[in-house]
Amino acid sequence: MREIVIVGGGYAGFYTAWRLEKALRKGEARVTIVDPRPYMTYQPFLPEVTAGSIEARHAAVSLRRHLRRTRVLASTVTDIRSADRTVTVRSAQGDEEKLTYDILVVTAGAVTRTFPIDGIAEQAIGLKHVEEAVAIRDRLMTAFDQAATLPPGPERRALLTVTFVGGGFSGVEGFGELLSLATAMLKSYPELGLEDLSFHLVEARGRILPEVADKPGEWVVRHLEGRGAHVHLNTQMVSAADGHVVLSDGQEYDSALIVWTAGNAANPVVHHHTDLPVDERGMLVVRADLRVGTDTDPVPDVWAAGDDAAVPDLASPVPGAHTMPNAQHAVRQGKRLAKNIVASLRGRKVRDYRHDSLGVVATLGMGRGIFQYKRIVIKGLPAWLMHRGYHVLAVPTWERKIRVMFVWTTAALFGRDIVSLLSVQHPRDAFANGTDQHRVH
């Protein structure tokens, strides 16, 4: 039986394994998927997790529950060697194992891109994983509880100051949703007012949302500023030491919550720990049929897709363009990849990946959104409804679709839950404090 090893359980990896399970004949091949997290994160839902519109677990799709015929290894890949067809993995306990493969699929995904800015490593939170989205939500809610006990002044102001760095889709959606949550929470905190909130979106370029045209992007900026936000374009963060933010435009302020969404970087495993060909950005060199390598020099039996692969964009009029690193492409590349692997196993012709964009849609908070398809632009409530409709169709499995729709319906009827569970991040504190008090008495 042939061994198929998939590195990474994100969109591309999950959909490749899922489709392989459906397409492979019994005994034709065995599939192993390796990822330190035993679930796929549906990242478009993370902004709504931060806003409490979706439960955290509903943005995660269990690999073991939905990949019933796939071997799931909750381990980290540390090295890939195509020369001897091995993948080295390390378990959470530190044990290393070498897996041999007949077919390798690399869908490791990208990592958050950071810069050597003072204070970022200690103060900022990313927005690529469920745990980060939950932490952002709980920190904001805890800040409201603390601020409500303080008189107006710098300390209260700092607690209710939020800074997002990065104006891509992840940053703008997370910023808009969290602003929507904070504004809604004021109804439950009569001690606080809108003037106490201070939300800052920092973007190094002269515009946000690069996937949409200039005018819709400018409308989003005006929309956010109309809701009281501060959008800093052509601006970089200079320092965030001890939560004191210094911007390149000269502004300085204290911010209790800093969220870093300033783009993606190549996965370190792909960039530094493999003999597979990579480009100047550290991305895997991939052909249009999703094989690793070039047309003249392919790597035998190695395929790749997703955010760590430089996949040619055959639908783009720009020569040499690559597909955007987004969920829309990763999902469809995973499906095409599975079909191509099965075709290759059976000696049939493989097909190139080609996908014309379905448009882009973003949520900007409860009841607010923007959608663009070519020259068609839709704003406000209709775009927000389109965002929800698209993603409830796109999230894999009916089980997840039903759970998400149920939570949305409950929130529409009763409002969002505004209870902070920040203490969950330190589950032993209450027990330890109780033990210490018992010793004193």
GROMACS .gro file of C-alpha atoms in nm:
model
  441
    1MET     CA    1   0.000   0.000   0.000
    2ARG     CA    2   0.135   0.340  -0.095
    3GLU     CA    3   0.203   0.590   0.183
    4ILE     CA    4   0.073   0.945   0.134
    5VAL     CA    5   0.201   1.193   0.395
    6ILE     CA    6   0.035   1.535   0.423
    7VAL     CA    7   0.230   1.804   0.611
    8GLY     CA    8  -0.016   2.051   0.762
    9GLY     CA    9  -0.383   2.025   0.857
   10GLY     CA   10  -0.506   2.368   0.744
   11TYR     CA   11  -0.748   2.431   0.458
   12ALA     CA   12  -0.539   2.278   0.182
   13GLY     CA   13  -0.423   1.980   0.389
   14PHE     CA   14  -0.766   1.905   0.534
   15TYR     CA   15  -0.945   1.923   0.199
   16THR     CA   16  -0.677   1.712   0.030
   17ALA     CA   17  -0.716   1.437   0.292
   18TRP     CA   18  -1.096   1.467   0.295
   19ARG     CA   19  -1.123   1.429  -0.083
   20LEU     CA   20  -0.864   1.150  -0.091
   21GLU     CA   21  -1.074   0.950   0.157
   22LYS     CA   22  -1.369   0.974  -0.080
   23ALA     CA   23  -1.173   0.901  -0.399
   24LEU     CA   24  -0.922   0.630  -0.303
   25ARG     CA   25  -1.019   0.267  -0.341
   26LYS     CA   26  -0.980   0.032  -0.047
   27GLY     CA   27  -0.615  -0.069  -0.015
   28GLU     CA   28  -0.499   0.179  -0.280
   29ALA     CA   29  -0.308   0.407  -0.042
   30ARG     CA   30  -0.281   0.501   0.324
   31VAL     CA   31  -0.301   0.869   0.417
   32THR     CA   32  -0.122   1.027   0.716
   33ILE     CA   33  -0.173   1.394   0.808
   34VAL     CA   34   0.071   1.567   1.046
   35ASP     CA   35  -0.012   1.885   1.237
   36PRO     CA   36   0.058   1.994   1.597
   37ARG     CA   37  -0.307   2.098   1.629
   38PRO     CA   38  -0.561   1.815   1.594
   39TYR     CA   39  -0.805   2.044   1.416
   40MET     CA   40  -0.839   2.271   1.115
   41THR     CA   41  -0.900   2.636   1.203
   42TYR     CA   42  -1.162   2.802   0.984
   43GLN     CA   43  -0.984   3.137   0.994
   44PRO     CA   44  -1.260   3.354   0.838
   45PHE     CA   45  -1.458   3.290   1.158
   46LEU     CA   46  -1.183   3.416   1.391
   47PRO     CA   47  -1.296   3.783   1.379
   48GLU     CA   48  -1.644   3.669   1.485
   49VAL     CA   49  -1.491   3.457   1.762
   50THR     CA   50  -1.322   3.773   1.895
   51ALA     CA   51  -1.662   3.946   1.889
   52GLY     CA   52  -1.846   3.659   2.057
   53SER     CA   53  -2.068   3.597   1.752
   54ILE     CA   54  -1.934   3.243   1.714
   55GLU     CA   55  -1.825   2.996   1.980
   56ALA     CA   56  -1.452   2.922   1.968
   57ARG     CA   57  -1.492   2.548   1.911
   58HIS     CA   58  -1.720   2.610   1.614
   59ALA     CA   59  -1.428   2.772   1.427
   60ALA     CA   60  -1.228   2.451   1.466
   61VAL     CA   61  -1.295   2.135   1.264
   62SER     CA   62  -1.171   1.816   1.432
   63LEU     CA   63  -0.934   1.618   1.208
   64ARG     CA   64  -1.005   1.287   1.380
   65ARG     CA   65  -1.382   1.327   1.369
   66HIS     CA   66  -1.401   1.410   1.000
   67LEU     CA   67  -1.101   1.219   0.862
   68ARG     CA   68  -1.206   0.873   0.971
   69ARG     CA   69  -0.979   0.681   0.733
   70THR     CA   70  -0.674   0.903   0.776
   71ARG     CA   71  -0.398   0.854   1.031
   72VAL     CA   72  -0.372   1.178   1.232
   73LEU     CA   73  -0.040   1.263   1.401
   74ALA     CA   74  -0.052   1.556   1.644
   75SER     CA   75   0.317   1.633   1.590
   76THR     CA   76   0.542   1.902   1.446
   77VAL     CA   77   0.736   1.847   1.125
   78THR     CA   78   1.102   1.942   1.179
   79ASP     CA   79   1.261   1.829   0.852
   80ILE     CA   80   1.164   1.719   0.500
   81ARG     CA   81   1.408   1.527   0.280
   82SER     CA   82   1.284   1.441  -0.068
   83ALA     CA   83   1.622   1.283  -0.149
   84ASP     CA   84   1.549   0.988   0.080
   85ARG     CA   85   1.168   1.037   0.094
   86THR     CA   86   1.148   1.101   0.468
   87VAL     CA   87   0.966   1.346   0.694
   88THR     CA   88   1.096   1.394   1.049
   89VAL     CA   89   0.826   1.469   1.308
   90ARG     CA   90   0.848   1.559   1.678
   91SER     CA   91   0.570   1.478   1.924
   92ALA     CA   92   0.458   1.708   2.205
   93GLN     CA   93   0.669   1.494   2.441
   94GLY     CA   94   0.981   1.563   2.232
   95ASP     CA   95   1.011   1.219   2.072
   96GLU     CA   96   1.127   1.221   1.709
   97GLU     CA   97   1.021   0.980   1.437
   98LYS     CA   98   1.099   0.949   1.067
   99LEU     CA   99   0.809   0.883   0.834
  100THR     CA  100   0.877   0.741   0.490
  101TYR     CA  101   0.648   0.829   0.203
  102ASP     CA  102   0.566   0.736  -0.153
  103ILE     CA  103   0.376   1.062  -0.210
  104LEU     CA  104   0.433   1.382  -0.012
  105VAL     CA  105   0.190   1.674   0.011
  106VAL     CA  106   0.322   1.996   0.170
  107THR     CA  107   0.044   2.224   0.295
  108ALA     CA  108   0.219   2.358   0.603
  109GLY     CA  109   0.068   2.706   0.571
  110ALA     CA  110   0.227   3.040   0.647
  111VAL     CA  111   0.314   3.191   0.984
  112THR     CA  112   0.260   3.542   1.116
  113ARG     CA  113   0.520   3.788   0.986
  114THR     CA  114   0.678   3.996   1.261
  115PHE     CA  115   0.939   4.271   1.277
  116PRO     CA  116   1.199   4.353   1.545
  117ILE     CA  117   0.988   4.618   1.718
  118ASP     CA  118   1.050   4.678   2.088
  119GLY     CA  119   0.767   4.536   2.299
  120ILE     CA  120   0.581   4.343   2.026
  121ALA     CA  121   0.697   3.998   2.139
  122GLU     CA  122   0.588   4.072   2.496
  123GLN     CA  123   0.266   4.270   2.435
  124ALA     CA  124   0.102   4.167   2.107
  125ILE     CA  125  -0.137   3.883   2.022
  126GLY     CA  126  -0.175   3.736   1.673
  127LEU     CA  127  -0.501   3.641   1.501
  128LYS     CA  128  -0.430   3.315   1.319
  129HIS     CA  129  -0.553   3.063   1.576
  130VAL     CA  130  -0.865   3.007   1.786
  131GLU     CA  131  -0.674   3.049   2.111
  132GLU     CA  132  -0.561   3.397   2.006
  133ALA     CA  133  -0.913   3.505   1.910
  134VAL     CA  134  -1.049   3.388   2.246
  135ALA     CA  135  -0.770   3.567   2.434
  136ILE     CA  136  -0.841   3.894   2.249
  137ARG     CA  137  -1.212   3.874   2.333
  138ASP     CA  138  -1.154   3.790   2.700
  139ARG     CA  139  -0.892   4.063   2.743
  140LEU     CA  140  -1.129   4.327   2.606
  141MET     CA  141  -1.413   4.211   2.832
  142THR     CA  142  -1.186   4.200   3.138
  143ALA     CA  143  -1.064   4.550   3.051
  144PHE     CA  144  -1.427   4.672   3.055
  145ASP     CA  145  -1.479   4.524   3.403
  146GLN     CA  146  -1.160   4.686   3.532
  147ALA     CA  147  -1.224   5.022   3.364
  148ALA     CA  148  -1.574   5.042   3.511
  149THR     CA  149  -1.422   5.056   3.861
  150LEU     CA  150  -1.186   5.344   3.776
  151PRO     CA  151  -1.251   5.718   3.752
  152PRO     CA  152  -1.201   5.890   3.414
  153GLY     CA  153  -0.831   5.930   3.345
  154PRO     CA  154  -0.523   5.785   3.173
  155GLU     CA  155  -0.549   5.442   3.339
  156ARG     CA  156  -0.908   5.388   3.230
  157ARG     CA  157  -0.830   5.524   2.886
  158ALA     CA  158  -0.539   5.282   2.840
  159LEU     CA  159  -0.753   4.982   2.939
  160LEU     CA  160  -1.005   5.067   2.666
  161THR     CA  161  -0.747   5.145   2.397
  162VAL     CA  162  -0.709   4.878   2.128
  163THR     CA  163  -0.445   4.875   1.853
  164PHE     CA  164  -0.449   4.654   1.543
  165VAL     CA  165  -0.134   4.647   1.331
  166GLY     CA  166  -0.201   4.542   0.971
  167GLY     CA  167  -0.476   4.647   0.731
  168GLY     CA  168  -0.529   4.324   0.539
  169PHE     CA  169  -0.848   4.120   0.557
  170SER     CA  170  -0.765   3.959   0.889
  171GLY     CA  171  -0.679   4.290   1.053
  172VAL     CA  172  -0.972   4.491   0.916
  173GLU     CA  173  -1.230   4.221   0.992
  174GLY     CA  174  -1.094   4.162   1.343
  175PHE     CA  175  -1.079   4.538   1.405
  176GLY     CA  176  -1.434   4.598   1.280
  177GLU     CA  177  -1.581   4.309   1.478
  178LEU     CA  178  -1.405   4.403   1.803
  179LEU     CA  179  -1.512   4.767   1.762
  180SER     CA  180  -1.868   4.645   1.713
  181LEU     CA  181  -1.846   4.434   2.031
  182ALA     CA  182  -1.697   4.718   2.238
  183THR     CA  183  -1.965   4.964   2.123
  184ALA     CA  184  -2.242   4.714   2.203
  185MET     CA  185  -2.096   4.642   2.549
  186LEU     CA  186  -2.131   5.007   2.652
  187LYS     CA  187  -2.503   4.943   2.704
  188SER     CA  188  -2.415   4.711   2.994
  189TYR     CA  189  -2.162   4.952   3.146
  190PRO     CA  190  -2.335   5.280   3.240
  191GLU     CA  191  -2.009   5.395   3.403
  192LEU     CA  192  -1.844   5.409   3.058
  193GLY     CA  193  -1.913   5.610   2.745
  194LEU     CA  194  -1.814   5.610   2.379
  195GLU     CA  195  -1.553   5.876   2.456
  196ASP     CA  196  -1.367   5.620   2.671
  197LEU     CA  197  -1.305   5.388   2.374
  198SER     CA  198  -0.998   5.440   2.156
  199PHE     CA  199  -0.950   5.202   1.861
  200HIS     CA  200  -0.646   5.237   1.633
  201LEU     CA  201  -0.576   5.056   1.303
  202VAL     CA  202  -0.216   5.097   1.185
  203GLU     CA  203  -0.120   5.021   0.824
  204ALA     CA  204   0.221   5.080   0.667
  205ARG     CA  205   0.080   5.124   0.316
  206GLY     CA  206  -0.139   5.404   0.189
  207ARG     CA  207  -0.453   5.189   0.183
  208ILE     CA  208  -0.622   4.894   0.353
  209LEU     CA  209  -0.777   4.578   0.208
  210PRO     CA  210  -0.544   4.537  -0.094
  211GLU     CA  211  -0.778   4.273  -0.243
  212VAL     CA  212  -1.049   4.532  -0.312
  213ALA     CA  213  -1.032   4.836  -0.544
  214ASP     CA  214  -0.921   5.181  -0.426
  215LYS     CA  215  -1.266   5.339  -0.384
  216PRO     CA  216  -1.420   5.053  -0.178
  217GLY     CA  217  -1.104   5.056   0.036
  218GLU     CA  218  -1.141   5.430   0.094
  219TRP     CA  219  -1.506   5.377   0.186
  220VAL     CA  220  -1.405   5.124   0.452
  221VAL     CA  221  -1.165   5.378   0.604
  222ARG     CA  222  -1.438   5.644   0.615
  223HIS     CA  223  -1.685   5.391   0.757
  224LEU     CA  224  -1.451   5.290   1.041
  225GLU     CA  225  -1.363   5.652   1.120
  226GLY     CA  226  -1.733   5.736   1.124
  227ARG     CA  227  -1.771   5.481   1.403
  228GLY     CA  228  -1.503   5.658   1.610
  229ALA     CA  229  -1.197   5.459   1.504
  230HIS     CA  230  -0.855   5.603   1.417
  231VAL     CA  231  -0.706   5.468   1.092
  232HIS     CA  232  -0.335   5.543   1.052
  233LEU     CA  233  -0.225   5.497   0.687
  234ASN     CA  234   0.137   5.519   0.569
  235THR     CA  235   0.226   5.461   0.934
  236GLN     CA  236   0.442   5.207   1.113
  237MET     CA  237   0.464   5.105   1.475
  238VAL     CA  238   0.798   5.217   1.614
  239SER     CA  239   0.766   5.076   1.967
  240ALA     CA  240   0.520   4.905   2.198
  241ALA     CA  241   0.737   4.868   2.507
  242ASP     CA  242   0.526   4.818   2.822
  243GLY     CA  243   0.212   4.884   2.617
  244HIS     CA  244   0.319   5.239   2.527
  245VAL     CA  245   0.263   5.267   2.153
  246VAL     CA  246   0.483   5.497   1.945
  247LEU     CA  247   0.385   5.546   1.579
  248SER     CA  248   0.595   5.679   1.293
  249ASP     CA  249   0.346   5.965   1.242
  250GLY     CA  250   0.447   6.101   1.582
  251GLN     CA  251   0.148   5.985   1.786
  252GLU     CA  252   0.202   5.816   2.123
  253TYR     CA  253  -0.050   5.652   2.357
  254ASP     CA  254  -0.091   5.363   2.601
  255SER     CA  255  -0.276   5.056   2.471
  256ALA     CA  256  -0.370   4.759   2.688
  257LEU     CA  257  -0.453   4.540   2.387
  258ILE     CA  258  -0.230   4.513   2.078
  259VAL     CA  259  -0.322   4.273   1.797
  260TRP     CA  260  -0.063   4.194   1.529
  261THR     CA  261  -0.204   4.103   1.185
  262ALA     CA  262   0.069   4.247   0.962
  263GLY     CA  263   0.081   3.977   0.698
  264ASN     CA  264   0.227   3.629   0.656
  265ALA     CA  265   0.576   3.486   0.627
  266ALA     CA  266   0.701   3.158   0.483
  267ASN     CA  267   0.675   2.858   0.712
  268PRO     CA  268   1.019   2.805   0.877
  269VAL     CA  269   1.011   2.432   0.801
  270VAL     CA  270   0.961   2.498   0.431
  271HIS     CA  271   1.205   2.788   0.423
  272HIS     CA  272   1.493   2.640   0.624
  273HIS     CA  273   1.446   2.266   0.685
  274THR     CA  274   1.389   2.100   0.352
  275ASP     CA  275   1.573   2.020   0.032
  276LEU     CA  276   1.269   2.115  -0.177
  277PRO     CA  277   1.307   2.416  -0.412
  278VAL     CA  278   1.195   2.751  -0.270
  279ASP     CA  279   1.180   3.099  -0.420
  280GLU     CA  280   1.329   3.424  -0.285
  281ARG     CA  281   1.034   3.461  -0.042
  282GLY     CA  282   1.085   3.114   0.102
  283MET     CA  283   0.777   2.974  -0.076
  284LEU     CA  284   0.778   2.634  -0.245
  285VAL     CA  285   0.825   2.646  -0.620
  286VAL     CA  286   0.510   2.485  -0.761
  287ARG     CA  287   0.387   2.410  -1.111
  288ALA     CA  288   0.034   2.484  -1.231
  289ASP     CA  289  -0.066   2.120  -1.170
  290LEU     CA  290   0.048   2.161  -0.806
  291ARG     CA  291   0.358   1.943  -0.838
  292VAL     CA  292   0.664   2.084  -0.662
  293GLY     CA  293   0.938   2.198  -0.899
  294THR     CA  294   0.940   2.347  -1.246
  295ASP     CA  295   0.812   2.219  -1.579
  296THR     CA  296   1.162   2.110  -1.673
  297ASP     CA  297   1.272   1.991  -1.328
  298PRO     CA  298   0.983   1.851  -1.121
  299VAL     CA  299   1.041   1.684  -0.783
  300PRO     CA  300   0.912   1.326  -0.809
  301ASP     CA  301   0.595   1.250  -0.609
  302VAL     CA  302   0.591   1.579  -0.415
  303TRP     CA  303   0.291   1.814  -0.431
  304ALA     CA  304   0.209   2.141  -0.254
  305ALA     CA  305  -0.072   2.393  -0.210
  306GLY     CA  306  -0.190   2.669   0.020
  307ASP     CA  307  -0.012   2.967   0.174
  308ASP     CA  308   0.341   2.820   0.161
  309ALA     CA  309   0.324   2.740  -0.211
  310ALA     CA  310   0.390   2.981  -0.500
  311VAL     CA  311   0.110   2.849  -0.723
  312PRO     CA  312   0.088   3.009  -1.070
  313ASP     CA  313  -0.234   3.206  -1.115
  314LEU     CA  314  -0.355   3.100  -1.459
  315ALA     CA  315  -0.666   3.319  -1.424
  316SER     CA  316  -0.462   3.639  -1.380
  317PRO     CA  317  -0.385   3.861  -1.681
  318VAL     CA  318  -0.050   3.946  -1.519
  319PRO     CA  319   0.235   3.722  -1.648
  320GLY     CA  320   0.408   3.531  -1.368
  321ALA     CA  321   0.138   3.610  -1.109
  322HIS     CA  322   0.077   3.372  -0.820
  323THR     CA  323  -0.249   3.294  -0.642
  324MET     CA  324  -0.336   3.503  -0.338
  325PRO     CA  325  -0.271   3.331  -0.002
  326ASN     CA  326  -0.635   3.311   0.105
  327ALA     CA  327  -0.893   3.051   0.206
  328GLN     CA  328  -1.071   3.061  -0.128
  329HIS     CA  329  -0.762   2.937  -0.314
  330ALA     CA  330  -0.642   2.697  -0.042
  331VAL     CA  331  -0.973   2.508  -0.033
  332ARG     CA  332  -0.993   2.475  -0.410
  333GLN     CA  333  -0.627   2.384  -0.443
  334GLY     CA  334  -0.679   2.107  -0.186
  335LYS     CA  335  -0.968   1.965  -0.388
  336ARG     CA  336  -0.771   1.981  -0.717
  337LEU     CA  337  -0.465   1.833  -0.545
  338ALA     CA  338  -0.660   1.528  -0.427
  339LYS     CA  339  -0.797   1.471  -0.778
  340ASN     CA  340  -0.451   1.504  -0.931
  341ILE     CA  341  -0.295   1.259  -0.685
  342VAL     CA  342  -0.563   0.999  -0.759
  343ALA     CA  343  -0.522   1.056  -1.133
  344SER     CA  344  -0.145   1.017  -1.100
  345LEU     CA  345  -0.184   0.693  -0.901
  346ARG     CA  346  -0.406   0.550  -1.172
  347GLY     CA  347  -0.195   0.666  -1.464
  348ARG     CA  348  -0.439   0.928  -1.582
  349LYS     CA  349  -0.374   1.286  -1.689
  350VAL     CA  350  -0.354   1.551  -1.416
  351ARG     CA  351  -0.507   1.896  -1.462
  352ASP     CA  352  -0.372   2.243  -1.389
  353TYR     CA  353  -0.521   2.448  -1.107
  354ARG     CA  354  -0.723   2.741  -1.236
  355HIS     CA  355  -0.977   2.937  -1.038
  356ASP     CA  356  -1.145   3.266  -1.124
  357SER     CA  357  -1.215   3.468  -0.810
  358LEU     CA  358  -1.568   3.460  -0.673
  359GLY     CA  359  -1.512   3.809  -0.539
  360VAL     CA  360  -1.412   3.924  -0.192
  361VAL     CA  361  -1.636   3.983   0.106
  362ALA     CA  362  -1.550   4.116   0.451
  363THR     CA  363  -1.737   4.172   0.774
  364LEU     CA  364  -1.689   4.508   0.946
  365GLY     CA  365  -1.894   4.428   1.254
  366MET     CA  366  -2.251   4.325   1.330
  367GLY     CA  367  -2.471   4.419   1.034
  368ARG     CA  368  -2.185   4.584   0.843
  369GLY     CA  369  -1.977   4.454   0.555
  370ILE     CA  370  -1.839   4.506   0.206
  371PHE     CA  371  -1.844   4.282  -0.103
  372GLN     CA  372  -1.673   4.329  -0.439
  373TYR     CA  373  -1.688   4.119  -0.754
  374LYS     CA  374  -1.508   4.287  -1.042
  375ARG     CA  375  -1.688   4.626  -1.068
  376ILE     CA  376  -1.984   4.527  -0.851
  377VAL     CA  377  -1.956   4.669  -0.498
  378ILE     CA  378  -2.214   4.607  -0.222
  379LYS     CA  379  -2.190   4.773   0.120
  380GLY     CA  380  -2.356   4.757   0.460
  381LEU     CA  381  -2.616   4.503   0.573
  382PRO     CA  382  -2.656   4.321   0.235
  383ALA     CA  383  -2.278   4.261   0.219
  384TRP     CA  384  -2.275   4.141   0.580
  385LEU     CA  385  -2.555   3.892   0.504
  386MET     CA  386  -2.360   3.776   0.197
  387HIS     CA  387  -2.053   3.728   0.419
  388ARG     CA  388  -2.246   3.506   0.657
  389GLY     CA  389  -2.418   3.316   0.378
  390TYR     CA  390  -2.093   3.247   0.195
  391HIS     CA  391  -1.903   3.126   0.499
  392VAL     CA  392  -2.178   2.904   0.635
  393LEU     CA  393  -2.172   2.732   0.295
  394ALA     CA  394  -1.791   2.725   0.285
  395VAL     CA  395  -1.720   2.588   0.634
  396PRO     CA  396  -1.671   2.211   0.595
  397THR     CA  397  -1.922   1.949   0.717
  398TRP     CA  398  -2.292   1.987   0.789
  399GLU     CA  399  -2.226   1.940   1.159
  400ARG     CA  400  -2.026   2.266   1.170
  401LYS     CA  401  -2.273   2.453   0.948
  402ILE     CA  402  -2.565   2.368   1.178
  403ARG     CA  403  -2.374   2.458   1.494
  404VAL     CA  404  -2.269   2.797   1.354
  405MET     CA  405  -2.621   2.878   1.231
  406PHE     CA  406  -2.762   2.785   1.573
  407VAL     CA  407  -2.521   3.022   1.753
  408TRP     CA  408  -2.598   3.304   1.508
  409THR     CA  409  -2.970   3.256   1.564
  410THR     CA  410  -2.927   3.254   1.943
  411ALA     CA  411  -2.718   3.573   1.929
  412ALA     CA  412  -2.980   3.744   1.712
  413LEU     CA  413  -3.253   3.660   1.965
  414PHE     CA  414  -3.069   3.719   2.293
  415GLY     CA  415  -2.760   3.923   2.204
  416ARG     CA  416  -2.394   3.831   2.246
  417ASP     CA  417  -2.260   3.676   2.563
  418ILE     CA  418  -2.031   3.929   2.735
  419VAL     CA  419  -1.885   3.708   3.009
  420SER     CA  420  -1.505   3.707   3.020
  421LEU     CA  421  -1.330   3.378   3.092
  422LEU     CA  422  -0.978   3.516   3.096
  423SER     CA  423  -0.900   3.306   3.405
  424VAL     CA  424  -0.927   2.994   3.185
  425GLN     CA  425  -0.577   3.079   3.062
  426HIS     CA  426  -0.452   3.016   3.419
  427PRO     CA  427  -0.672   2.728   3.539
  428ARG     CA  428  -0.468   2.641   3.850
  429ASP     CA  429  -0.465   2.988   4.006
  430ALA     CA  430  -0.790   2.948   4.202
  431PHE     CA  431  -0.688   2.604   4.326
  432ALA     CA  432  -0.338   2.720   4.421
  433ASN     CA  433  -0.468   3.029   4.604
  434GLY     CA  434  -0.716   2.816   4.797
  435THR     CA  435  -0.437   2.577   4.896
  436ASP     CA  436  -0.215   2.866   5.014
  437GLN     CA  437  -0.495   3.014   5.227
  438HIS     CA  438  -0.562   2.673   5.384
  439ARG     CA  439  -0.194   2.650   5.482
  440VAL     CA  440  -0.205   2.997   5.643
  441HIS     CA  441  -0.503   2.904   5.861
   0.00000   0.00000   0.00000
